[in-house]
Structure formats: C-alpha cells, structure tokens
Amino acid sequence: GLLLVALLVSHMLLTKEGVTSLPICPNGPVNCQLSLEELFDRAVKLSHYIHFLSSEMFNEFDERYAQGRGFIAKAVNSCHTASLTTPEDKEQAQQIHHEDLLNLILGVLRSWNDPLIHLASEVQRIKEAPETILWKAVEIEEQNKRLLEGMEKIVGRVHSGEVENEIYTPWDGLPSLQLADEDSRLFAFYNLLHCLRRDSHKIDNYLKLLKCRLIHDNNC
Amino acid sequence: MKQRFISSVQIILQLALTTVGLTGQSYPGKPQIIRCRSLEKETFSCWWKPGSDGGLPNNYTLFYSKDSRSRAVIVPLYSALVRPHQNPVCSSGSLTARKTLRCWSMSREGQLNWGRVWSMIQPDAPVNLSLETNKSANLSYLWAKWSPPPLSDASSNSHVYHYELRLKPEEKEEWETVSVGMQTHYEVSSLQAGVKYVVQVRCMLDLGEWSEWSSEKSIQIPRERLPPEKPIIIKCRSPEKETFTCWWKPALDGGLSTSHTLLYSKEGEEKVYECPDYKTAGPNSCYFDKKHTSFWTIYNITVRATNEMGSNVSDPHYVDVTYIVQPDPPVNITLELKKSIKRKPYLVLTWSPPPLADVRSGWLTLEYELRLKPEEGEEWETIFVGQQTQCKMFSLNPGKRYIVQIHCKPDHHGLWSEWSPEMYIEIPTDFRVKDMVVWIIVGVLSSLICLIMSWIMIMKGYRMMAFILPPVPGPKIKGIDTHLLETGKSEELLSALGCHGFPPTSDCEELLIEYLEVEDSEDQQLMPSHGTPSKNTKIILKETDSDSGRGSCDSPSLLPVKSRESRSLPSTLQTQDVRAKEKKGGKGSRETQCKASEQKTLPWHSESIKSCTWLAAQLPSNQAAMFAYHSTVEAFKITLNATNVNTSPVLVGNEENRQSLYPIAETVYDDVEKISEMEYSKTDPTTVQVRQNEHNDKSPFLNPKLMDYVEVHKVRQDEEPTLLLKHKENSGKTKKCTLPGISKEYTKVSTVVDHQILVLLPDQRTQNTPVSQEPVAETSQNPQQSQAEKNTSYSTTAPSDSRGDTSGSDYMDPSSFMPSFK
C-alpha cells in the first residue's frame, strides 16, 4: 500500500516517464500479483526518483557548503559501500548474472538504510541547512525503504534457488557527521551525499539495465 | 679659430640682394634668410630663400657686419648669380671672433637678428651604427656601436659630441630614449626575448642643437630557453558511457619542443597510470577505451609538459565518467507532414539515438529535446520530449519554413549533445486560408453590390422602394396565384385554391370559413376606425389606402355598401367590403384608378361584377356557407374591379343627390354599365340576373345591402311593420350567413333580437350613438360605423327629401328582387 502510494507520488513527479495506468487487481488482493514488468517499472521509477533527489541534494550541498574546499579530492575512495564489488562498466554489468546483480542492488540498498536514517536526522543540524536539503534527506530515506521492499519482491520473484544471505556493508560514519570541527563535519556530509549520489545512480543504472535485459530482452 | 668663437657674440646678418633689374622687368622680391648653421663651431653657413625674381635671374649678395653698432664695414661675403628657385648656399670663410657681422643690401634690406652663434651649431647625425646581441648569465644584451658625424675638415676630428640612443620593439610606436654620454657604444639590458628591436642615435656638440636621428638599425633578440608552463586540462567527455577522452591545452614552451604526458590514478588504486592512447582522439588528447573506463570511480588526471629545460604539471582533474557523458547528436532525423482528419497538417518528427549510444541494453538512457523556429524567426521554441524518439507538432503556422534540430542527453547527468544538423520543413499553406480568401472576396463583392443597390435606391428612391418592397398583402388563401386572379378565370382560381369542382366543396368552404374568421378578428379592430364619423369620401379614400393589401372583396359594394352592411350584415361582410376597398385603393386617387382598371381590364370587371352580383343576389337567398365562399373567393381577387363597380353605383346614388361630388364616379359608373353589358354575355345566368338587377337599378348589388341598411335605419326610427318584414328576411339570411361565420358581434345581435327582430344588433350601435346626438347627426351616424361618407352625403344632400322615399325607393327594388334570386 505504501509502496503504491509512493509509486503514485513518484509517478506524479516524474511525468516524463509517462505511465499509462496503474492496474488495479481485478481478482482481489489475494490473487493480485503484479507482473515482473510492472514491478520493474515501479522499481525503475523509484530508483530514478531517488537518484534525482540525491543528485539534487548533493548539488545543493556542494554549492552551499563545499565551494573552494577541495572536498572532491578528499572524497576519493571513501564510500562505505566501496567494499561491495559492483560492475564498473557496461561489460561487467552485462556479464554479471542478473541474480547476482539483483543481490548486489539489494546489498547496496540495505547498506544505505542506516546512513540514510542518520543523514535525515543529522542533516538538520547543519548550520542554516536549507529546507530543500532537509526535505530531500527524509524523502530519500523513505523512498529507499520502499525501493528495498520492491526489490525484495523482484528478487523473490526472479530467484530460482535460495535467497542469498543478506549482504550489506555496515556504516560507521555517524561520528564523522557529528564532528565538532565544521570543516570536517561538512566534509563528512559531502562525502556521504557524494556516495549516496553515486550509489543511487548505480542502482538506477543497474535496474534499468536489468529491466531491459529481463523484460525487453536487451531491446529497449 | 675655435677659441675666438665666442658664443655670446651676437651676429647680425643682413642679406642684401642686389637685384639687377633689366629693362621692363620688375624688381626682385625680398629674399629671406632661413637659417645659419655651424657644424663645428668654426665655420657656419647660411641659407636663404630667394624672393620673387620678377622673371629674371637674380644676383644675390650676402653682406654681413661683425659689429651691430658700427655699420661701417660692409663686406661682400659672397656673391653669386642665383638662378630662380635655387636655394643658394652661402658658406662664409672663417669668422673672426670679435666682429659682429652685419649685412645689408643696397636697395632693400632684409635684416635678421640671428641670435647667439651657438644657436647656429647643429652637427650632422652619427653614422655607422651597428648592433649586436650578447648573452651573459642567461640574460640578453644589446650592444650598439656608432661613429661620430664625418666632417669635411679632417682636422676637426677632435670635436666632442654627446650622444643619445633610442630603441623600441619593432611593432610598437613609442621609443625608449637613453642618454649615452660621450662614448660611441652602448649596452641595453632588460630586453624581451624573441622581440625585434629598432635603434637610432643622434649627437650634439657641447652647445647647440641635437643632430637628426641616425638611420634606423634593427636586431632580433633571441628567445630564452625555459621549462614549459602548466598545461591545462580542458575537459573530459564520454560519448556513449563506455569510453571517454580528455583534452588539454598545451603549455607555452618558449619555442622549445615540449612533450605532454597524461597521468591518471583511479579511486581505490594507488598506482598512477599513463594515458593508454594519445592518438585516437587527436593531438593533445587521451582516449580511454572500454578497458580503461570505469564508472562510479573518480579519476585523478594530470598532464605533464616536459622540454629540455624542465617540466610542469597541470592541476589535477577529478572525473567520474558517470557525470561526463555527452552523447553525439541524434541521427536519422525525418520530418514528415501528415494531415489530421480535419485536414490540418501536423509534423511528425522521428529520429534515432546516436549510433554509438547503446540504448537497447539499458546501460544508457537518453532523453531528447528538440527545437524549432520559422526560418526567419529569431527565437527557438524548445520542446523536451523525454525518452521517446518521435514527436508530433501540431501548432505550426502554415506557409512557413521551419528549422528543426534535436539533441539528446543521458537521463540523469551529463551534457546535452550538440544540436543535430538543421532540418528544414515547409508547412503547406492551409486550405482554410484559401477559403478565407474566397470568403473575403465574396464579402467584399457582396458589400459592393449592397452599396450599388443602396445607391440605386437612393437615386430612384420611392419607386424602387415600391418595386422592391411592394405593399404587404394581407392574408391570402393558401396557394392562390394573383396572376390567376388577374386573368380572371374563376375556374383556374378555384383549381388553384384546390377546389376543382366549380361548385364549392366542403373543403373549400372550410378554407373560406377559416379565412373569414381571421377577417372577423381584424374587422373588430377596424370597426371602430370605420365607426368614427367619416364625413367625406376623402377619408374613405385614405382608409382604402391604408387598408391596401387586404385581399377579399366579398361585397361588390363600395363604401356606402360597406357602411350599410356593417350595420345590417354580420361583421364578416363588412370586413370583406373593407378589404375590397383596400385592394381597390391604390396610391393614386381611387377614382382614377377605378377608371383605368375598368377600362383596361374587362375580364376583371366582369368577374368583379359577377362576384358582386353573387354577393348581392345570394346574400339574402343562399346559405351562409355559400355566401362566404363566394365572397371570399371571387370578391377577393376581383376586389379592385368590384370596388370600382361598387363605387359606381354608390356614386350613382350620389349623383342623384348630388352629381358635383363625384363626377368621375359617374363616368366610371357609365363605363361599368357598358362593361357589364359587354360581359354579361359571358357570365353565368346568375350574373345575368344580377345584370338585370343592375339595369333596373343602377346599384343592383348595393340594393340588398342598402336595403338592409335602410331597413335597419327605418326599424330604428320608424319601426314600420313592412320594413320589419323585409328586414326579417334579410336578417334571417344574414343570420344564416353569420352563424357559420361566428362573429361575436353577431351575438350582440341576438340581444337586439329581443326587442323585436333579429337584425337589431347593428342598430344597437347606431341607436346608441344617435340617441345622444342630433337627428341629423344620427342619420349621418347611421352610416357612420361603416365608413359612412356616402351616407353622409346622402344625409347632407337630401335632408329635405324624405329618406324613405328616395333611398327607400331605391332600396326597395333590390329587396323585391331578393326573393326572386331565391
């Protein structure tokens, strides 16, 4: 239900995606099963929306707090999800088995559960944080949960064998978000937002790739 | 003697010219000493400008004196024959110091206070300037050497000159001047490497003026040898999200050959790599193929420029390829014009993603934006179309040529591609426009026609109005053709009415009845107007005019007839009469029209007479339906004639009383009689009977009606039983007629009946009015209700006569005939 609402919201916000309609279960909720295509459609829209938000949020933060501080040079190699080996180019992404890729997506999503919660709370302590950033942090945190739910559904549908153990990487960046030194704290935020933007884009890209591969047989 | 040359001595020169004037020639003009100059403080020269020579060769003689105070000494210093326009040079001998020169001429004096001697001193420019560059401690120097100005006198080499040197870069305007001193060489430092300099020198004796600048000499300062500056990384771009390329701007190398190296390190790796491919993407670029391209990874890229003097490294460039995707513009753009159901053209744009971009796999998602504008337009209209690869454009202006371009961008990040090459499409002119043109033309033409029409209307005015807008005819029976009426064939008329059998059928009767009913209602309205006392026939005429257009002439009777009928007969009859009049009444005088119509239209008359006869004869005898029918049909169309005929008898009656009033009417009447006679042969037997009646009495049809009137009249006043009887007869008949007609007025009649006899109804009105008025007025008023002009004439004309006699006698006859008709 919430997912549906979220999808509706995302649909309204992303009119360019042009969903024709949200099918209503004809046979009641018991027999109601969205097709894989519909599941992917929604997941892609959601991931697109999340990345849109995170990208916007990063840009806003970058403009407001990171100008001239050289954060980008320091931000290299410091995402907590870096330990998850994800495809880094098209070939890798195409070669990896879709179940593995789905699991990776799940792992990344799970890895962000924690930091997003903290981000949503800690970002409010940034000095003069604009409302747009605050709102987006909360929104991303919620949408990420919904996307995780949706992805678990998809994985449950796609997986032939056993569901792998939940993989995720823990995040220990909370102290850095609470640093007393403003510069360090801002960099911690910057880095987190930078990683969020990267991972949300990864997920979005992987999902679009998977959708084309699984639904459209590589002929989108 | 150098020592004796005292600078302070003032030398005054006077150049006197002896001009030898030849016969007939003018004197030479006044010469002018231009300058005197000493090159080396020992000798000096003077130059002068000859005056006008008067066309002849002149002799110039320079005189000078050394002492300004004593003019005694006049020394011819130099004398020469000077050709015209020549600048003579007077070089003096050696000057003795203590003497002041003074010169004057014999005839005219040109005196020049030349000032102090030293002011005359100006050496020539130095010569033999030569330049060299020297390098010491990595710095360039300019080494300039020159020689003092040469003197003719070799003995004077010992002069001491001061020198100045000036130089500038060749391309610049401003000189940099350097005071050199006594030496004849100079070393210039702080020069720009690689620049060509220009150098000049000049000199000066210890007193006097600077010489001219020597001739220019230039020299190229060689470049310096330095390590390159920082190269700058311009940008990195991935065209398809699989590979990427970086470009840099090479460093300034100071003319030395410099090599560039791109080094990069990837996020998460310590190792520094060198660019895998410098060639593929052209000079000063590095191409990263698929193997070397990772996404969601930050590249730290630097470029090092190196030459023999050293190297320099650019600022680091951090790149995540994910965010630098800039695809190529879309391809295969097609523009197609289609037409919708409404025939309005719309544009269908289709395109393909750039060939490099792998959109199918979902790795790259592109969004498109297109822009278009009219060819001559200024501003583009930009439309974002999302991921679709086609677009329909509807609101395009027909007849314009549009330029269309498309570009694309990855869905989240990256840059818009270049715009695709311009595509042109011409939107055909809309057909509606043509239609509009047609409509505009039609509108203009029609308005023109209207204008012409209105102009004609104004010109012809009244007649045209009448022609275009004829008097509105009154309600007519459906399907009746007026032309048929004019031709006067009753059968045709009847057929036109839909009654094929001449004897009226029930259908026809119904039609007639309906018609009559309508008339009734109108009569009620008309009645009061008629009822108002009309004292003259003129008024009647007016009425007829006003009434024109009403169709039915039931009763052949004229105004008087009407008036009488109005009282005696049911209202329906009255109305019919009125209509007859109305039709009859043209715009001109009614009488004249009557004449004309009578004379010209014989058949008409005959029919009219018929109708009238019908009326007259049948009114009493026949049933109401029949009566109504006849009245409507025949009287209707015949109206004009009928009225004429009717009028005539009325007029006749008038004649009897007074002929003066209606002379024309008389003639008309006569004609009518003749005509009637002529026509009678054709007419039906009934008409013949009528004719007889007519002959017997001049107004046969009138008689019954008149009789009615008379009866009423008499009933009111005299109440004689005989009259009453007749009246009863008429009244009974009228009843019959009226009953089907259903006139409300007639119901009133019934009340009248209560007094004694049925007919009293019309009388009631008359009674009521006369009671209040004088007896004479009463008589006049009796006809009053129904346009009583002629009645009035009656009354006025024959007050002395007993009405019963005159009018009664006349009317009695028709009454007697009446039964015969039956």
Tab-separated table of C-alpha atoms in Angstrom, chain A residues 16-17 48 51-52 55 72-73 75-79 87-91 93-94 194 197-198 201-202 204-206 208-209 212-213 218-220, chain B residues 241-242 266-270 290-291 293-298 318 320 322-323 358-365 367 384-387 411-413:
chain	number	residue	atom	x	y	z
A	16	LYS	CA	8.058	12.370	-18.234
A	17	GLU	CA	8.124	8.696	-17.642
A	48	HIS	CA	15.133	7.180	-10.824
A	51	HIS	CA	18.710	9.352	-7.645
A	52	PHE	CA	17.096	12.504	-8.842
A	55	SER	CA	21.691	14.257	-7.055
A	72	ILE	CA	36.212	16.241	-4.106
A	73	ALA	CA	39.887	15.404	-3.839
A	75	ALA	CA	36.265	12.228	-1.177
A	76	VAL	CA	38.132	9.710	-3.255
A	77	ASN	CA	37.877	6.160	-2.133
A	78	SER	CA	35.836	6.706	0.925
A	79	CYS	CA	32.373	5.356	0.323
A	87	PRO	CA	30.123	-3.706	-12.007
A	88	GLU	CA	32.018	-0.656	-13.093
A	89	ASP	CA	31.360	-0.631	-16.759
A	90	LYS	CA	28.906	-1.917	-19.260
A	91	GLU	CA	30.706	-5.122	-19.963
A	93	ALA	CA	27.285	-5.157	-15.849
A	94	GLN	CA	26.252	-7.266	-18.793
A	194	HIS	CA	28.561	12.123	-2.839
A	197	ARG	CA	24.521	10.117	-5.351
A	198	ARG	CA	26.906	7.556	-6.751
A	201	HIS	CA	22.859	6.189	-9.677
A	202	LYS	CA	24.415	2.774	-9.682
A	204	ASP	CA	19.181	3.175	-11.036
A	205	ASN	CA	21.527	2.194	-13.808
A	206	TYR	CA	21.575	-1.454	-12.820
A	208	LYS	CA	17.373	-0.024	-15.995
A	209	LEU	CA	19.855	-2.475	-17.356
A	212	CYS	CA	15.915	-4.112	-20.431
A	213	ARG	CA	17.613	-7.454	-20.044
A	218	ASN	CA	18.067	-6.325	-24.353
A	219	ASN	CA	15.962	-4.437	-26.822
A	220	CYS	CA	14.688	-1.424	-25.008
B	241	LYS	CA	29.065	5.969	-21.421
B	242	GLU	CA	31.619	3.319	-22.276
B	266	LYS	CA	41.772	5.760	-10.183
B	267	GLU	CA	39.887	5.881	-6.982
B	268	GLY	CA	40.833	2.999	-4.782
B	269	GLU	CA	44.147	2.427	-6.504
B	270	GLU	CA	47.422	3.889	-5.550
B	290	LYS	CA	36.430	0.428	-22.541
B	291	LYS	CA	39.029	-1.455	-20.611
B	293	THR	CA	36.994	3.193	-18.338
B	294	SER	CA	35.296	2.603	-15.036
B	295	PHE	CA	32.175	4.180	-13.755
B	296	TRP	CA	31.305	5.382	-10.322
B	297	THR	CA	35.010	5.834	-9.957
B	298	ILE	CA	36.867	9.085	-9.639
B	318	TYR	CA	38.866	14.812	-10.952
B	320	ASP	CA	33.766	10.453	-12.560
B	322	THR	CA	29.343	8.799	-14.930
B	323	TYR	CA	28.858	12.513	-14.957
B	358	ASP	CA	23.822	1.617	-26.598
B	359	VAL	CA	20.313	2.460	-25.612
B	360	ARG	CA	18.893	-1.006	-26.104
B	361	SER	CA	20.752	-2.618	-23.281
B	362	GLY	CA	19.502	-0.053	-20.842
B	363	TRP	CA	23.030	0.908	-19.929
B	364	LEU	CA	22.425	4.347	-21.270
B	365	THR	CA	19.109	6.076	-21.247
B	367	GLU	CA	16.358	11.968	-23.254
B	384	PHE	CA	11.523	18.424	-24.160
B	385	VAL	CA	10.242	15.094	-25.341
B	386	GLY	CA	11.688	12.684	-22.818
B	387	GLN	CA	12.820	9.289	-23.965
B	411	ASP	CA	18.796	10.698	-18.261
B	412	HIS	CA	20.427	11.955	-15.100
B	413	HIS	CA	23.773	13.512	-15.645
